[in-house]
Amino acid sequence: MGAKTGFLVYADGDVPGLLREVGTANLERTADMMRRLYPGWEIEESKGSNLWSGVYPPEGTAYAASWPGVEVIGDQGVMIDAPSELPEHLVAASAGRRLVLHAMHSVADWLAFAVWEDGRLVRSLSLSPDSGIIENIGEPLPFELPYWAGDRPVDVIPWPDEDEEPYPLPFHPLELGEDALRALCGFVREGLPEPDDIDTDTIRLHGFRVRDPHGPDHAEQEAARQKNHGEHGPTAILHHGS
């Protein structure tokens, strides 16, 4: 599996249902949202993307769209070990709405997702085979239950002449990650699409270059990312509003 994600969705209700109804996102409306969510940052319009590719933008780029009732922001900066530590102003922006965070990194089999309702964290999970369960807050959501019940075991194929070692987790994080993505957002990155999955290629996102003038430069961030890569994937820290 080679999927990577790092994005947020703010919604007035069921995310998949709202995303199925969106049209072209207004650039001015989206830029206003970006200024609210990146206070004090340098924000410059750049080439856009779509919902398929835009959920994992290049470093220093955000792909975003704001429609009535639902907003999407793809940014590697939200790929944090503990979703409960998402900067407070990003959580506060979900007042009266649902907020979904989804992040996974296929190199390290790392997954993190979280759901807030009206600013209150109701579920957060972050785990990888190297680090184990990093965060586990709230009751498992319905799509998780088969995994925790042992109904989705990992098939480990050992190298020739080597003994098979058990996978450190009871299931593969990326498999759960795809089910979380479909249940929470209405689409998947890998695996067979279902008839009612959202056509992510047709949903356009505006592009923005973003830089925190008070934060580390991209070279320092990349050095930190590479240092932590051997552990369980990206350890991103947002400095929004600092």
PDB file of C-alpha atoms in Angstrom:
ATOM      1  CA  MET A   1       0.000   0.000   0.000  1.00  0.00           C
ATOM      2  CA  GLY A   2       1.384   3.388  -0.937  1.00  0.00           C
ATOM      3  CA  ALA A   3      -1.199   5.884   0.255  1.00  0.00           C
ATOM      4  CA  LYS A   4      -0.339   9.088   2.083  1.00  0.00           C
ATOM      5  CA  THR A   5      -2.727  11.682   3.457  1.00  0.00           C
ATOM      6  CA  GLY A   6      -2.635  14.774   5.613  1.00  0.00           C
ATOM      7  CA  PHE A   7      -5.806  16.845   5.634  1.00  0.00           C
ATOM      8  CA  LEU A   8      -8.688  18.351   7.592  1.00  0.00           C
ATOM      9  CA  VAL A   9     -12.387  18.606   6.786  1.00  0.00           C
ATOM     10  CA  TYR A  10     -14.812  20.979   8.493  1.00  0.00           C
ATOM     11  CA  ALA A  11     -18.462  20.145   7.869  1.00  0.00           C
ATOM     12  CA  ASP A  12     -21.937  21.128   9.000  1.00  0.00           C
ATOM     13  CA  GLY A  13     -22.982  17.459   8.930  1.00  0.00           C
ATOM     14  CA  ASP A  14     -22.147  14.205   7.194  1.00  0.00           C
ATOM     15  CA  VAL A  15     -18.937  14.811   5.216  1.00  0.00           C
ATOM     16  CA  PRO A  16     -19.509  12.311   2.371  1.00  0.00           C
ATOM     17  CA  GLY A  17     -23.011  13.604   1.726  1.00  0.00           C
ATOM     18  CA  LEU A  18     -21.863  17.218   1.650  1.00  0.00           C
ATOM     19  CA  LEU A  19     -18.873  16.525  -0.611  1.00  0.00           C
ATOM     20  CA  ARG A  20     -21.104  14.764  -3.126  1.00  0.00           C
ATOM     21  CA  GLU A  21     -23.010  18.023  -3.631  1.00  0.00           C
ATOM     22  CA  VAL A  22     -20.159  20.504  -4.019  1.00  0.00           C
ATOM     23  CA  GLY A  23     -19.475  22.487  -7.166  1.00  0.00           C
ATOM     24  CA  THR A  24     -16.643  24.898  -7.941  1.00  0.00           C
ATOM     25  CA  ALA A  25     -15.154  26.409  -4.797  1.00  0.00           C
ATOM     26  CA  ASN A  26     -14.986  30.201  -4.767  1.00  0.00           C
ATOM     27  CA  LEU A  27     -11.356  31.379  -4.638  1.00  0.00           C
ATOM     28  CA  GLU A  28     -12.038  34.484  -2.531  1.00  0.00           C
ATOM     29  CA  ARG A  29     -14.057  32.487  -0.016  1.00  0.00           C
ATOM     30  CA  THR A  30     -11.297  29.867   0.160  1.00  0.00           C
ATOM     31  CA  ALA A  31      -8.575  32.501   0.570  1.00  0.00           C
ATOM     32  CA  ASP A  32     -10.541  34.043   3.456  1.00  0.00           C
ATOM     33  CA  MET A  33     -10.664  30.621   5.112  1.00  0.00           C
ATOM     34  CA  MET A  34      -6.913  30.204   4.651  1.00  0.00           C
ATOM     35  CA  ARG A  35      -6.230  33.538   6.333  1.00  0.00           C
ATOM     36  CA  ARG A  36      -8.397  32.494   9.285  1.00  0.00           C
ATOM     37  CA  LEU A  37      -6.716  29.118   9.677  1.00  0.00           C
ATOM     38  CA  TYR A  38      -3.166  30.369   9.097  1.00  0.00           C
ATOM     39  CA  PRO A  39      -3.101  33.622  11.126  1.00  0.00           C
ATOM     40  CA  GLY A  40       0.123  35.543  10.661  1.00  0.00           C
ATOM     41  CA  TRP A  41       1.385  33.212   7.924  1.00  0.00           C
ATOM     42  CA  GLU A  42       2.562  34.250   4.496  1.00  0.00           C
ATOM     43  CA  ILE A  43      -0.021  32.893   2.033  1.00  0.00           C
ATOM     44  CA  GLU A  44       0.366  33.082  -1.728  1.00  0.00           C
ATOM     45  CA  GLU A  45      -1.899  31.612  -4.369  1.00  0.00           C
ATOM     46  CA  SER A  46      -0.345  28.798  -6.408  1.00  0.00           C
ATOM     47  CA  LYS A  47      -1.360  25.990  -8.745  1.00  0.00           C
ATOM     48  CA  GLY A  48      -4.328  23.966  -7.531  1.00  0.00           C
ATOM     49  CA  SER A  49      -5.066  20.253  -7.424  1.00  0.00           C
ATOM     50  CA  ASN A  50      -8.030  17.959  -6.831  1.00  0.00           C
ATOM     51  CA  LEU A  51      -9.336  16.003  -3.893  1.00  0.00           C
ATOM     52  CA  TRP A  52      -7.517  12.860  -5.061  1.00  0.00           C
ATOM     53  CA  SER A  53      -4.019  14.356  -5.061  1.00  0.00           C
ATOM     54  CA  GLY A  54      -4.629  17.305  -2.781  1.00  0.00           C
ATOM     55  CA  VAL A  55      -4.986  15.337   0.441  1.00  0.00           C
ATOM     56  CA  TYR A  56      -1.173  15.032   0.510  1.00  0.00           C
ATOM     57  CA  PRO A  57       0.343  18.231  -0.887  1.00  0.00           C
ATOM     58  CA  PRO A  58       4.053  19.002  -1.199  1.00  0.00           C
ATOM     59  CA  GLU A  59       5.785  20.507   1.828  1.00  0.00           C
ATOM     60  CA  GLY A  60       4.993  24.206   2.118  1.00  0.00           C
ATOM     61  CA  THR A  61       1.846  23.919   0.008  1.00  0.00           C
ATOM     62  CA  ALA A  62      -1.783  23.692   1.076  1.00  0.00           C
ATOM     63  CA  TYR A  63      -4.644  22.630  -1.173  1.00  0.00           C
ATOM     64  CA  ALA A  64      -7.981  23.921   0.020  1.00  0.00           C
ATOM     65  CA  ALA A  65     -11.565  24.592  -0.894  1.00  0.00           C
ATOM     66  CA  SER A  66     -14.419  26.267   0.957  1.00  0.00           C
ATOM     67  CA  TRP A  67     -18.021  25.606   0.043  1.00  0.00           C
ATOM     68  CA  PRO A  68     -21.174  26.388   2.021  1.00  0.00           C
ATOM     69  CA  GLY A  69     -21.354  23.665   4.650  1.00  0.00           C
ATOM     70  CA  VAL A  70     -17.984  21.985   4.070  1.00  0.00           C
ATOM     71  CA  GLU A  71     -14.314  22.978   3.852  1.00  0.00           C
ATOM     72  CA  VAL A  72     -11.209  20.913   3.013  1.00  0.00           C
ATOM     73  CA  ILE A  73      -7.553  21.710   3.736  1.00  0.00           C
ATOM     74  CA  GLY A  74      -4.721  19.416   2.680  1.00  0.00           C
ATOM     75  CA  ASP A  75      -1.455  20.198   4.485  1.00  0.00           C
ATOM     76  CA  GLN A  76       1.394  17.932   5.602  1.00  0.00           C
ATOM     77  CA  GLY A  77       1.514  20.054   8.756  1.00  0.00           C
ATOM     78  CA  VAL A  78      -1.513  18.251  10.195  1.00  0.00           C
ATOM     79  CA  MET A  79       0.367  14.921  10.161  1.00  0.00           C
ATOM     80  CA  ILE A  80       1.015  15.007  13.891  1.00  0.00           C
ATOM     81  CA  ASP A  81       1.666  12.043  16.179  1.00  0.00           C
ATOM     82  CA  ALA A  82      -1.135  12.928  18.584  1.00  0.00           C
ATOM     83  CA  PRO A  83      -4.195  14.404  16.846  1.00  0.00           C
ATOM     84  CA  SER A  84      -5.452  15.656  20.205  1.00  0.00           C
ATOM     85  CA  GLU A  85      -2.602  18.191  20.050  1.00  0.00           C
ATOM     86  CA  LEU A  86      -3.956  19.864  16.914  1.00  0.00           C
ATOM     87  CA  PRO A  87      -3.504  23.619  17.474  1.00  0.00           C
ATOM     88  CA  GLU A  88      -6.379  25.040  19.462  1.00  0.00           C
ATOM     89  CA  HIS A  89      -7.405  27.655  16.913  1.00  0.00           C
ATOM     90  CA  LEU A  90      -7.905  24.933  14.288  1.00  0.00           C
ATOM     91  CA  VAL A  91     -10.156  23.047  16.691  1.00  0.00           C
ATOM     92  CA  ALA A  92     -11.978  26.238  17.683  1.00  0.00           C
ATOM     93  CA  ALA A  93     -12.834  26.806  14.017  1.00  0.00           C
ATOM     94  CA  SER A  94     -15.027  23.711  14.226  1.00  0.00           C
ATOM     95  CA  ALA A  95     -17.475  25.273  16.687  1.00  0.00           C
ATOM     96  CA  GLY A  96     -20.935  24.085  15.708  1.00  0.00           C
ATOM     97  CA  ARG A  97     -19.450  21.741  13.106  1.00  0.00           C
ATOM     98  CA  ARG A  98     -17.719  18.407  12.697  1.00  0.00           C
ATOM     99  CA  LEU A  99     -13.945  18.342  12.207  1.00  0.00           C
ATOM    100  CA  VAL A 100     -12.171  15.329  10.731  1.00  0.00           C
ATOM    101  CA  LEU A 101      -8.402  14.845  10.629  1.00  0.00           C
ATOM    102  CA  HIS A 102      -6.975  12.043   8.500  1.00  0.00           C
ATOM    103  CA  ALA A 103      -3.265  11.315   8.142  1.00  0.00           C
ATOM    104  CA  MET A 104      -1.341   8.261   7.051  1.00  0.00           C
ATOM    105  CA  HIS A 105       2.141   7.542   5.754  1.00  0.00           C
ATOM    106  CA  SER A 106       2.708   4.319   3.854  1.00  0.00           C
ATOM    107  CA  VAL A 107       6.494   4.227   4.338  1.00  0.00           C
ATOM    108  CA  ALA A 108       6.037   3.671   8.064  1.00  0.00           C
ATOM    109  CA  ASP A 109       2.540   2.078   8.083  1.00  0.00           C
ATOM    110  CA  TRP A 110       1.465   5.005  10.252  1.00  0.00           C
ATOM    111  CA  LEU A 111      -2.148   6.101  10.649  1.00  0.00           C
ATOM    112  CA  ALA A 112      -3.792   8.865  12.613  1.00  0.00           C
ATOM    113  CA  PHE A 113      -7.359  10.067  12.484  1.00  0.00           C
ATOM    114  CA  ALA A 114      -9.595  12.077  14.757  1.00  0.00           C
ATOM    115  CA  VAL A 115     -13.114  13.472  14.934  1.00  0.00           C
ATOM    116  CA  TRP A 116     -14.305  16.532  16.832  1.00  0.00           C
ATOM    117  CA  GLU A 117     -17.958  17.480  17.269  1.00  0.00           C
ATOM    118  CA  ASP A 118     -18.612  21.151  18.052  1.00  0.00           C
ATOM    119  CA  GLY A 119     -15.002  21.529  19.208  1.00  0.00           C
ATOM    120  CA  ARG A 120     -15.060  18.441  21.449  1.00  0.00           C
ATOM    121  CA  LEU A 121     -12.729  15.554  20.633  1.00  0.00           C
ATOM    122  CA  VAL A 122     -14.793  12.373  20.439  1.00  0.00           C
ATOM    123  CA  ARG A 123     -12.281   9.981  18.860  1.00  0.00           C
ATOM    124  CA  SER A 124      -8.546   9.996  18.175  1.00  0.00           C
ATOM    125  CA  LEU A 125      -6.321   7.114  17.125  1.00  0.00           C
ATOM    126  CA  SER A 126      -2.665   7.135  16.107  1.00  0.00           C
ATOM    127  CA  LEU A 127      -0.564   4.016  15.665  1.00  0.00           C
ATOM    128  CA  SER A 128       2.262   2.384  13.740  1.00  0.00           C
ATOM    129  CA  PRO A 129       4.080  -0.966  13.974  1.00  0.00           C
ATOM    130  CA  ASP A 130       7.281   0.673  15.232  1.00  0.00           C
ATOM    131  CA  SER A 131       5.700   2.880  17.896  1.00  0.00           C
ATOM    132  CA  GLY A 132       2.590   0.880  18.727  1.00  0.00           C
ATOM    133  CA  ILE A 133      -0.500   2.789  19.812  1.00  0.00           C
ATOM    134  CA  ILE A 134       0.567   6.402  20.166  1.00  0.00           C
ATOM    135  CA  GLU A 135      -2.852   7.798  21.037  1.00  0.00           C
ATOM    136  CA  ASN A 136      -6.213   6.122  21.615  1.00  0.00           C
ATOM    137  CA  ILE A 137      -8.933   8.456  22.894  1.00  0.00           C
ATOM    138  CA  GLY A 138     -12.663   7.843  22.896  1.00  0.00           C
ATOM    139  CA  GLU A 139     -14.739   4.856  21.881  1.00  0.00           C
ATOM    140  CA  PRO A 140     -13.901   3.081  18.602  1.00  0.00           C
ATOM    141  CA  LEU A 141     -16.144   4.091  15.727  1.00  0.00           C
ATOM    142  CA  PRO A 142     -18.267   1.439  13.990  1.00  0.00           C
ATOM    143  CA  PHE A 143     -15.872   0.926  11.074  1.00  0.00           C
ATOM    144  CA  GLU A 144     -13.080   0.118  13.550  1.00  0.00           C
ATOM    145  CA  LEU A 145     -14.855  -2.686  15.376  1.00  0.00           C
ATOM    146  CA  PRO A 146     -13.870  -5.601  13.053  1.00  0.00           C
ATOM    147  CA  TYR A 147     -10.221  -4.596  13.411  1.00  0.00           C
ATOM    148  CA  TRP A 148     -10.214  -4.525  17.206  1.00  0.00           C
ATOM    149  CA  ALA A 149     -12.218  -7.777  17.259  1.00  0.00           C
ATOM    150  CA  GLY A 150      -9.440  -9.570  15.379  1.00  0.00           C
ATOM    151  CA  ASP A 151     -11.418  -9.990  12.152  1.00  0.00           C
ATOM    152  CA  ARG A 152      -8.822  -8.142  10.034  1.00  0.00           C
ATOM    153  CA  PRO A 153      -5.500  -9.833  10.881  1.00  0.00           C
ATOM    154  CA  VAL A 154      -2.313  -8.985   9.021  1.00  0.00           C
ATOM    155  CA  ASP A 155      -0.873 -11.572   6.640  1.00  0.00           C
ATOM    156  CA  VAL A 156       2.891 -11.425   7.129  1.00  0.00           C
ATOM    157  CA  ILE A 157       4.949 -12.993   4.345  1.00  0.00           C
ATOM    158  CA  PRO A 158       8.430 -13.775   5.694  1.00  0.00           C
ATOM    159  CA  TRP A 159      11.607 -13.564   3.672  1.00  0.00           C
ATOM    160  CA  PRO A 160      12.973 -16.951   2.493  1.00  0.00           C
ATOM    161  CA  ASP A 161      14.872 -18.832   5.186  1.00  0.00           C
ATOM    162  CA  GLU A 162      13.651 -16.460   7.874  1.00  0.00           C
ATOM    163  CA  ASP A 163      11.220 -17.190  10.664  1.00  0.00           C
ATOM    164  CA  GLU A 164       7.952 -15.344  10.517  1.00  0.00           C
ATOM    165  CA  GLU A 165       7.646 -12.682  13.193  1.00  0.00           C
ATOM    166  CA  PRO A 166       4.187 -11.603  14.308  1.00  0.00           C
ATOM    167  CA  TYR A 167       3.071  -8.162  13.175  1.00  0.00           C
ATOM    168  CA  PRO A 168       3.306  -5.818  16.166  1.00  0.00           C
ATOM    169  CA  LEU A 169      -0.318  -4.716  15.799  1.00  0.00           C
ATOM    170  CA  PRO A 170      -3.536  -6.759  15.558  1.00  0.00           C
ATOM    171  CA  PHE A 171      -4.283  -5.215  12.146  1.00  0.00           C
ATOM    172  CA  HIS A 172      -2.593  -3.179   9.424  1.00  0.00           C
ATOM    173  CA  PRO A 173      -2.935   0.578  10.062  1.00  0.00           C
ATOM    174  CA  LEU A 174      -3.258   1.437   6.373  1.00  0.00           C
ATOM    175  CA  GLU A 175      -6.135  -0.992   5.897  1.00  0.00           C
ATOM    176  CA  LEU A 176      -7.964   0.659   8.776  1.00  0.00           C
ATOM    177  CA  GLY A 177      -6.923   4.000   7.335  1.00  0.00           C
ATOM    178  CA  GLU A 178      -8.733   3.304   4.075  1.00  0.00           C
ATOM    179  CA  ASP A 179     -11.903   2.256   5.899  1.00  0.00           C
ATOM    180  CA  ALA A 180     -11.656   5.370   8.063  1.00  0.00           C
ATOM    181  CA  LEU A 181     -11.259   7.505   4.962  1.00  0.00           C
ATOM    182  CA  ARG A 182     -14.333   6.020   3.307  1.00  0.00           C
ATOM    183  CA  ALA A 183     -16.501   6.148   6.436  1.00  0.00           C
ATOM    184  CA  LEU A 184     -15.515   9.667   7.444  1.00  0.00           C
ATOM    185  CA  CYS A 185     -14.958  11.332   4.059  1.00  0.00           C
ATOM    186  CA  GLY A 186     -16.577   9.154   1.386  1.00  0.00           C
ATOM    187  CA  PHE A 187     -13.608   7.956  -0.655  1.00  0.00           C
ATOM    188  CA  VAL A 188     -10.469   5.798  -0.536  1.00  0.00           C
ATOM    189  CA  ARG A 189      -6.912   6.218  -1.762  1.00  0.00           C
ATOM    190  CA  GLU A 190      -6.278   2.541  -2.512  1.00  0.00           C
ATOM    191  CA  GLY A 191      -8.447  -0.513  -2.913  1.00  0.00           C
ATOM    192  CA  LEU A 192     -11.495  -1.147  -5.017  1.00  0.00           C
ATOM    193  CA  PRO A 193     -13.876   1.812  -5.259  1.00  0.00           C
ATOM    194  CA  GLU A 194     -17.496   1.321  -4.344  1.00  0.00           C
ATOM    195  CA  PRO A 195     -20.376   2.658  -6.465  1.00  0.00           C
ATOM    196  CA  ASP A 196     -21.218   5.492  -4.076  1.00  0.00           C
ATOM    197  CA  ASP A 197     -17.617   6.606  -3.453  1.00  0.00           C
ATOM    198  CA  ILE A 198     -16.962  10.269  -4.219  1.00  0.00           C
ATOM    199  CA  ASP A 199     -15.291  10.987  -7.567  1.00  0.00           C
ATOM    200  CA  THR A 200     -12.306  12.845  -6.116  1.00  0.00           C
ATOM    201  CA  ASP A 201     -10.824  13.672  -9.516  1.00  0.00           C
ATOM    202  CA  THR A 202     -13.710  16.051 -10.234  1.00  0.00           C
ATOM    203  CA  ILE A 203     -13.472  18.068  -7.008  1.00  0.00           C
ATOM    204  CA  ARG A 204     -11.005  20.906  -7.521  1.00  0.00           C
ATOM    205  CA  LEU A 205      -8.941  22.430  -4.717  1.00  0.00           C
ATOM    206  CA  HIS A 206      -7.198  25.796  -4.833  1.00  0.00           C
ATOM    207  CA  GLY A 207      -3.454  25.875  -4.186  1.00  0.00           C
ATOM    208  CA  PHE A 208      -1.548  28.083  -1.748  1.00  0.00           C
ATOM    209  CA  ARG A 209       2.078  28.422  -0.756  1.00  0.00           C
ATOM    210  CA  VAL A 210       2.171  28.801   3.022  1.00  0.00           C
ATOM    211  CA  ARG A 211       5.024  29.813   5.294  1.00  0.00           C
ATOM    212  CA  ASP A 212       5.172  30.561   8.990  1.00  0.00           C
ATOM    213  CA  PRO A 213       7.537  33.529   9.363  1.00  0.00           C
ATOM    214  CA  HIS A 214       8.141  32.553  12.994  1.00  0.00           C
ATOM    215  CA  GLY A 215       8.660  28.836  12.406  1.00  0.00           C
ATOM    216  CA  PRO A 216      11.546  26.684  11.132  1.00  0.00           C
ATOM    217  CA  ASP A 217      12.388  26.901   7.471  1.00  0.00           C
ATOM    218  CA  HIS A 218      11.620  24.015   5.125  1.00  0.00           C
ATOM    219  CA  ALA A 219      15.189  22.680   5.296  1.00  0.00           C
ATOM    220  CA  GLU A 220      14.994  22.400   9.093  1.00  0.00           C
ATOM    221  CA  GLN A 221      11.561  20.779   8.885  1.00  0.00           C
ATOM    222  CA  GLU A 222      12.792  18.250   6.347  1.00  0.00           C
ATOM    223  CA  ALA A 223      15.838  17.418   8.496  1.00  0.00           C
ATOM    224  CA  ALA A 224      13.553  16.794  11.479  1.00  0.00           C
ATOM    225  CA  ARG A 225      11.227  14.717   9.309  1.00  0.00           C
ATOM    226  CA  GLN A 226      14.082  12.536   8.066  1.00  0.00           C
ATOM    227  CA  LYS A 227      15.380  12.082  11.615  1.00  0.00           C
ATOM    228  CA  ASN A 228      12.010  10.764  12.746  1.00  0.00           C
ATOM    229  CA  HIS A 229      11.268   8.802   9.588  1.00  0.00           C
ATOM    230  CA  GLY A 230      12.795   5.619  10.941  1.00  0.00           C
ATOM    231  CA  GLU A 231      10.476   5.680  13.925  1.00  0.00           C
ATOM    232  CA  HIS A 232       6.897   5.880  12.725  1.00  0.00           C
ATOM    233  CA  GLY A 233       6.660   8.510  10.042  1.00  0.00           C
ATOM    234  CA  PRO A 234       6.401  12.285   9.949  1.00  0.00           C
ATOM    235  CA  THR A 235       6.452  14.195  13.199  1.00  0.00           C
ATOM    236  CA  ALA A 236       5.003  17.489  12.056  1.00  0.00           C
ATOM    237  CA  ILE A 237       4.456  20.384  14.418  1.00  0.00           C
ATOM    238  CA  LEU A 238       2.188  23.244  13.426  1.00  0.00           C
ATOM    239  CA  HIS A 239       3.126  26.713  14.558  1.00  0.00           C
ATOM    240  CA  HIS A 240      -0.136  28.331  13.498  1.00  0.00           C
ATOM    241  CA  GLY A 241      -0.741  31.504  15.353  1.00  0.00           C
ATOM    242  CA  SER A 242       2.612  31.479  17.122  1.00  0.00           C
TER     243      SER A 242
END
